[in-house]
Amino acid sequence: MTITQHGREQKQLNKLYEDFDAMGLIPLWTIRDDLMPMSPCPQALPHLWRWADLLPLAERSGELVPVGHGCARRAIALSNPGLPGLPYATPNLWAAIHYLAPHEVAPAHRHSQSAFRFVIEGESVWTNVDGDAVAMRRGDLLLAPSWTYHEHHNTTDRPMTWIDGLDIPLVSRLDASFFEFGLDTLATCETPKRSRGERLWGHPGLRPIGQPDRSSSPLMAYRWEHTDAALTAQLELEAEGASSVIEPGHAGVRFSNPSTGKDSLLTIRTEMHRLLEGARTAPVKTVGSAVWQVFEGTGVATVGDRRFELSRGDLFVVPSWDELVLEAGDRLDLFRFSDEPVYEALGLADTYRGKSA
Ligand code: GTQ
Ligand code: FE2
């Protein structure tokens, strides 16, 4: 090919790309590596938020920002540094610290997004889910499945803080967001010790006859005493020589929908893990993203190329296919939530477990 021929072709090629652009077209061969990488390349980054930094900021919001019109929820979202400017902990998961001052009420609403709360301290607030009053206490997991009305009441003189997890980014990307305000009137202002859902569905291994399957859990509260007892039993059985744990010194439970045995929420997996003092997990890689919160204890999390020292209340993100290793200092209890049910439903779930050190 002569130089002039080559120059002519280059011009034609440039013109071709201009015409693609003008017609709203993008040729695959210019973008394939980004579009279809050999393995997941998440934009989200491993990141840690310290409870010691979050709590004072939540308290300051409590003083300065009243709950009411314009701010129906005093929730402050964790924003992943790899998703700058977005109130998203991961591409699919919202995680927020929520603060309700004494005698405040966060008014009723419902939405197509699924939600849960996990409590690491306090018991001043109860949440009302579709008319069922649900007490919130340390270590409890509380649900507000898609399209259930929910409102939060602080009926005490003490403030309360907890974390929320929702599938807001996923639902936003799916263009599936629906939202409705609820009525301001409430049937009850008292919280019984056990909600109606717990009385009906909260008996181990006993399913009420005549109740249909529910796509999300009919149980709105998972109490710490049960979670703690289950983890304790797994580790006791391990000490007796039974194979009862995920790996040596590492117990775990998944919060499940008692009507189906599947995840508590359709889109969000919720789990509690316990590592004995000094235990170390084998490296794990999972498709999908997760957020962890330290419930109690200290340790170290290595996520991809980051190393996080952990203390009570700290939250960290594990992006898709980033390797995670956990090491307990003293006994370490961790709450975890992830978007794995979505990947499982789509046939995209995968986990790689390496060898223990
Ligand atoms: O408590 O209803 O963190 O609707 C984000 C959206 C909490 C809630 C959040 C919500 C809520
Ligand atoms: Fe809500």
XYZ file of C-alpha atoms and ligand atoms in Angstrom:
369
model
C 0.000 0.000 0.000
C 1.373 3.441 -0.894
C 1.441 6.278 1.595
C -1.347 8.146 -0.210
C -3.540 5.023 -0.267
C -2.932 4.579 3.430
C -3.784 8.224 4.112
C -6.990 7.927 2.104
C -8.091 4.854 4.026
C -7.345 6.516 7.345
C -9.562 9.432 6.321
C -12.371 7.079 5.316
C -12.016 5.280 8.608
C -12.194 8.520 10.602
C -15.282 9.470 8.625
C -16.797 6.050 9.382
C -16.341 6.593 13.139
C -17.811 10.112 12.855
C -20.827 8.697 11.038
C -21.235 5.949 13.672
C -21.217 8.653 16.332
C -23.684 10.862 14.461
C -26.062 7.890 14.066
C -25.831 6.892 17.740
C -23.720 3.795 17.064
C -20.649 2.395 18.814
C -18.661 -0.466 17.262
C -17.925 -3.331 19.651
C -14.295 -3.711 18.556
C -13.365 -0.350 20.124
C -14.775 -1.191 23.571
C -14.731 -4.977 24.059
C -12.149 -5.072 26.884
C -14.139 -2.667 29.091
C -17.472 -4.152 28.117
C -16.583 -7.806 28.559
C -13.547 -8.089 30.845
C -12.119 -11.534 31.602
C -13.430 -11.243 35.187
C -15.406 -8.582 37.110
C -13.757 -5.136 37.268
C -15.965 -3.306 39.760
C -15.854 0.463 39.957
C -16.654 0.240 43.673
C -13.585 0.136 45.912
C -12.894 -1.656 49.178
C -13.552 0.950 51.866
C -13.984 1.257 55.629
C -16.129 3.716 57.586
C -15.366 3.912 61.307
C -18.247 3.978 63.756
C -16.218 6.503 65.771
C -16.459 8.894 62.789
C -20.057 8.107 61.810
C -21.730 8.407 65.197
C -20.738 12.024 66.020
C -21.875 13.129 62.553
C -25.223 11.392 63.023
C -25.563 13.103 66.421
C -24.811 16.513 64.898
C -27.491 15.882 62.242
C -29.856 15.060 65.094
C -29.323 18.523 66.516
C -29.450 20.454 63.257
C -31.822 18.608 60.912
C -35.359 18.011 62.167
C -37.217 14.922 60.984
C -40.361 15.978 59.185
C -41.181 17.389 55.791
C -38.155 17.456 53.510
C -36.355 14.934 55.740
C -38.630 12.032 56.499
C -35.653 9.841 57.371
C -32.480 11.101 59.037
C -30.385 8.529 57.206
C -26.847 9.299 56.058
C -25.658 7.093 53.224
C -22.212 5.562 52.929
C -20.819 6.704 49.585
C -18.272 4.409 47.995
C -15.184 6.378 46.844
C -15.233 4.381 43.589
C -18.758 5.671 42.884
C -18.053 9.356 43.532
C -21.010 11.592 44.312
C -23.437 8.676 44.570
C -25.080 7.728 47.877
C -24.263 4.072 47.199
C -22.068 1.757 49.275
C -21.890 -0.652 46.310
C -23.439 -0.599 42.809
C -26.501 -2.451 44.169
C -26.631 -1.706 47.892
C -27.510 1.306 49.999
C -26.099 1.398 53.524
C -26.848 4.255 55.877
C -26.532 5.290 59.491
C -29.945 6.301 60.817
C -30.520 8.545 63.831
C -33.804 9.187 65.593
C -33.847 11.733 68.423
C -35.991 11.365 71.560
C -39.746 11.398 70.839
C -39.280 11.747 67.091
C -41.408 9.849 64.569
C -40.277 9.019 61.059
C -43.648 8.960 59.247
C -45.085 5.996 57.343
C -44.285 5.303 53.723
C -43.725 2.340 51.453
C -41.601 1.659 48.418
C -40.661 -1.084 45.997
C -37.155 -1.142 47.509
C -36.543 -3.796 50.175
C -35.118 -2.647 53.503
C -33.707 -3.939 56.744
C -32.293 -2.382 59.899
C -29.535 -3.834 62.032
C -29.032 -2.510 65.541
C -25.637 -2.228 67.165
C -26.690 -0.082 70.096
C -29.747 1.223 71.911
C -33.363 0.173 72.234
C -35.267 3.443 72.146
C -37.060 2.924 68.860
C -39.705 0.621 67.542
C -40.646 0.294 63.925
C -44.126 -0.337 62.616
C -44.306 -2.631 59.581
C -47.706 -2.931 57.916
C -49.377 -2.187 61.239
C -47.277 -4.649 63.253
C -45.270 -2.945 66.021
C -41.734 -4.338 66.128
C -39.325 -3.515 68.959
C -35.694 -2.836 67.978
C -32.866 -3.919 70.271
C -29.110 -4.457 70.055
C -28.240 -7.345 67.759
C -31.675 -7.550 66.178
C -32.320 -7.636 62.434
C -35.606 -5.962 61.442
C -37.138 -6.158 57.979
C -39.309 -3.897 55.861
C -39.822 -5.940 52.673
C -40.755 -4.345 49.374
C -44.057 -2.420 49.478
C -44.678 -2.805 53.225
C -45.605 0.399 55.059
C -43.072 1.321 57.717
C -42.557 4.098 60.233
C -40.162 4.533 63.128
C -41.032 5.808 66.618
C -38.715 6.891 69.361
C -40.894 6.881 72.466
C -38.067 7.465 74.955
C -35.858 10.318 76.179
C -32.780 8.768 74.589
C -31.701 8.992 70.931
C -31.048 5.849 68.912
C -28.788 4.956 66.000
C -28.839 1.938 63.727
C -27.923 0.980 60.163
C -30.243 0.581 57.199
C -29.608 -1.625 54.198
C -31.680 -1.288 51.030
C -31.473 -2.226 47.358
C -31.946 1.422 46.260
C -29.157 1.471 43.623
C -30.316 -1.813 42.084
C -33.952 -0.728 41.899
C -32.879 2.628 40.496
C -30.825 0.979 37.744
C -33.729 -1.348 36.980
C -36.089 1.675 36.693
C -38.432 -0.073 39.114
C -38.879 2.517 41.863
C -42.360 3.084 43.271
C -43.028 5.112 46.409
C -46.107 6.105 48.421
C -46.650 8.147 51.551
C -48.666 6.490 54.294
C -51.434 7.869 56.466
C -50.401 9.700 59.611
C -52.827 7.880 61.860
C -51.582 4.892 63.793
C -53.561 2.110 65.386
C -51.114 1.637 68.242
C -48.426 3.544 70.076
C -47.314 0.638 72.222
C -44.680 -1.945 71.420
C -45.365 -5.441 72.616
C -42.277 -7.531 73.357
C -43.156 -9.787 70.433
C -44.649 -8.594 67.161
C -47.541 -10.457 65.556
C -45.182 -11.789 62.881
C -42.905 -13.272 65.536
C -45.825 -14.843 67.366
C -47.010 -16.510 64.171
C -43.718 -17.394 62.441
C -41.001 -17.174 65.091
C -40.947 -20.714 66.470
C -37.936 -22.823 65.416
C -38.859 -25.387 62.767
C -42.586 -24.836 63.215
C -44.489 -23.528 60.264
C -48.066 -22.375 60.829
C -50.426 -24.561 58.756
C -52.684 -22.658 56.393
C -50.266 -19.770 55.812
C -49.092 -19.461 52.196
C -45.455 -19.041 51.113
C -44.317 -15.431 51.064
C -41.702 -14.170 48.611
C -40.141 -12.074 51.398
C -40.055 -13.142 55.027
C -43.270 -12.779 57.065
C -41.024 -12.514 60.132
C -40.074 -8.845 60.642
C -37.663 -9.383 63.529
C -34.756 -11.770 64.101
C -33.716 -11.474 67.731
C -30.141 -11.429 68.959
C -30.782 -14.101 71.581
C -31.601 -16.587 68.796
C -28.729 -15.512 66.524
C -26.275 -15.674 69.412
C -27.549 -19.084 70.539
C -27.203 -20.511 67.010
C -23.618 -19.286 66.632
C -22.707 -20.466 70.124
C -24.120 -23.935 69.400
C -22.193 -24.276 66.117
C -18.914 -23.538 67.868
C -19.736 -25.800 70.816
C -20.489 -28.630 68.383
C -17.224 -27.927 66.570
C -15.369 -28.214 69.907
C -17.087 -31.594 70.369
C -15.755 -32.753 66.996
C -18.848 -32.300 64.802
C -18.621 -30.624 61.391
C -20.902 -27.727 62.208
C -19.074 -24.583 61.074
C -18.087 -22.865 57.811
C -14.408 -23.517 58.533
C -12.386 -23.951 61.755
C -13.345 -21.306 64.311
C -15.816 -19.626 61.937
C -19.551 -20.012 62.519
C -22.259 -18.390 60.424
C -26.014 -18.134 60.059
C -28.185 -16.732 57.303
C -31.402 -14.943 58.195
C -34.052 -16.791 56.213
C -37.664 -16.541 55.189
C -39.388 -19.201 57.346
C -42.058 -19.803 54.695
C -39.555 -20.827 51.983
C -36.146 -21.283 53.614
C -34.727 -18.752 51.138
C -33.221 -15.357 51.913
C -35.079 -13.062 54.306
C -35.459 -10.476 51.523
C -35.751 -11.229 47.795
C -32.809 -9.057 46.798
C -30.633 -8.861 49.917
C -28.817 -11.634 51.785
C -28.369 -11.068 55.520
C -25.978 -13.067 57.688
C -24.195 -13.113 61.023
C -20.680 -14.498 61.375
C -18.618 -15.325 64.463
C -14.856 -15.904 64.482
C -13.195 -17.299 67.561
C -10.228 -15.395 68.991
C -7.281 -15.731 66.598
C -9.305 -17.461 63.834
C -8.495 -16.631 60.234
C -10.743 -17.305 57.239
C -9.635 -18.829 53.943
C -9.588 -16.223 51.155
C -12.990 -15.956 49.459
C -14.070 -14.264 46.248
C -17.763 -13.823 45.492
C -19.594 -12.397 42.495
C -21.713 -9.549 43.839
C -20.989 -6.989 46.519
C -21.253 -7.056 50.295
C -21.213 -4.698 53.264
C -20.020 -5.913 56.659
C -20.488 -4.337 60.071
C -18.552 -5.246 63.198
C -21.080 -6.089 65.886
C -18.543 -6.880 68.596
C -14.837 -7.524 68.906
C -11.701 -6.568 67.006
C -9.760 -7.960 64.096
C -8.466 -7.290 60.615
C -10.208 -7.499 57.242
C -8.101 -7.724 54.109
C -10.175 -6.765 51.066
C -8.353 -6.874 47.736
C -5.206 -4.837 48.359
C -6.588 -2.983 51.408
C -6.124 -3.896 55.075
C -8.657 -2.623 57.601
C -8.270 -2.731 61.401
C -11.728 -3.402 62.787
C -13.506 -2.169 65.900
C -17.096 -2.243 67.049
C -19.535 -0.628 64.638
C -17.088 -0.192 61.756
C -18.525 -0.854 58.286
C -16.599 -2.032 55.253
C -17.366 -2.874 51.640
C -16.270 -5.912 49.662
C -16.736 -5.219 45.929
C -17.510 -8.012 43.490
C -14.744 -10.598 43.070
C -12.354 -8.819 45.468
C -10.700 -11.323 47.792
C -11.678 -11.190 51.454
C -9.731 -12.557 54.434
C -10.915 -12.023 58.011
C -8.782 -12.405 61.123
C -10.200 -12.171 64.614
C -8.263 -10.384 67.350
C -10.525 -11.241 70.214
C -13.815 -12.968 69.386
C -15.277 -11.199 66.372
C -19.003 -10.995 65.550
C -19.838 -9.561 62.135
C -23.094 -8.744 60.402
C -22.982 -9.082 56.617
C -25.375 -8.172 53.852
C -24.985 -8.730 50.127
C -26.764 -8.714 46.792
C -26.065 -12.431 46.122
C -29.764 -13.448 45.821
C -29.973 -11.271 42.701
C -26.970 -13.000 41.134
C -28.336 -16.424 42.073
C -31.695 -15.622 40.465
C -29.887 -14.598 37.275
C -27.541 -17.581 37.166
C -24.529 -15.285 37.702
C -23.510 -16.305 41.220
C -20.046 -17.721 41.782
C -17.789 -18.161 44.778
C -14.134 -19.079 44.897
C -12.761 -20.290 48.211
C -8.981 -20.504 48.538
C -7.012 -22.614 50.958
C -6.657 -21.645 54.605
C -3.242 -20.271 55.551
O -36.161 3.880 57.121
O -37.675 3.976 55.594
O -31.843 4.603 54.948
O -36.974 4.648 53.161
C -33.369 4.927 53.192
C -34.679 4.935 52.746
C -34.146 4.362 55.370
C -36.506 4.049 55.931
C -33.117 4.646 54.515
C -35.718 4.653 53.619
C -35.443 4.359 54.943
Fe -38.430 3.471 53.843
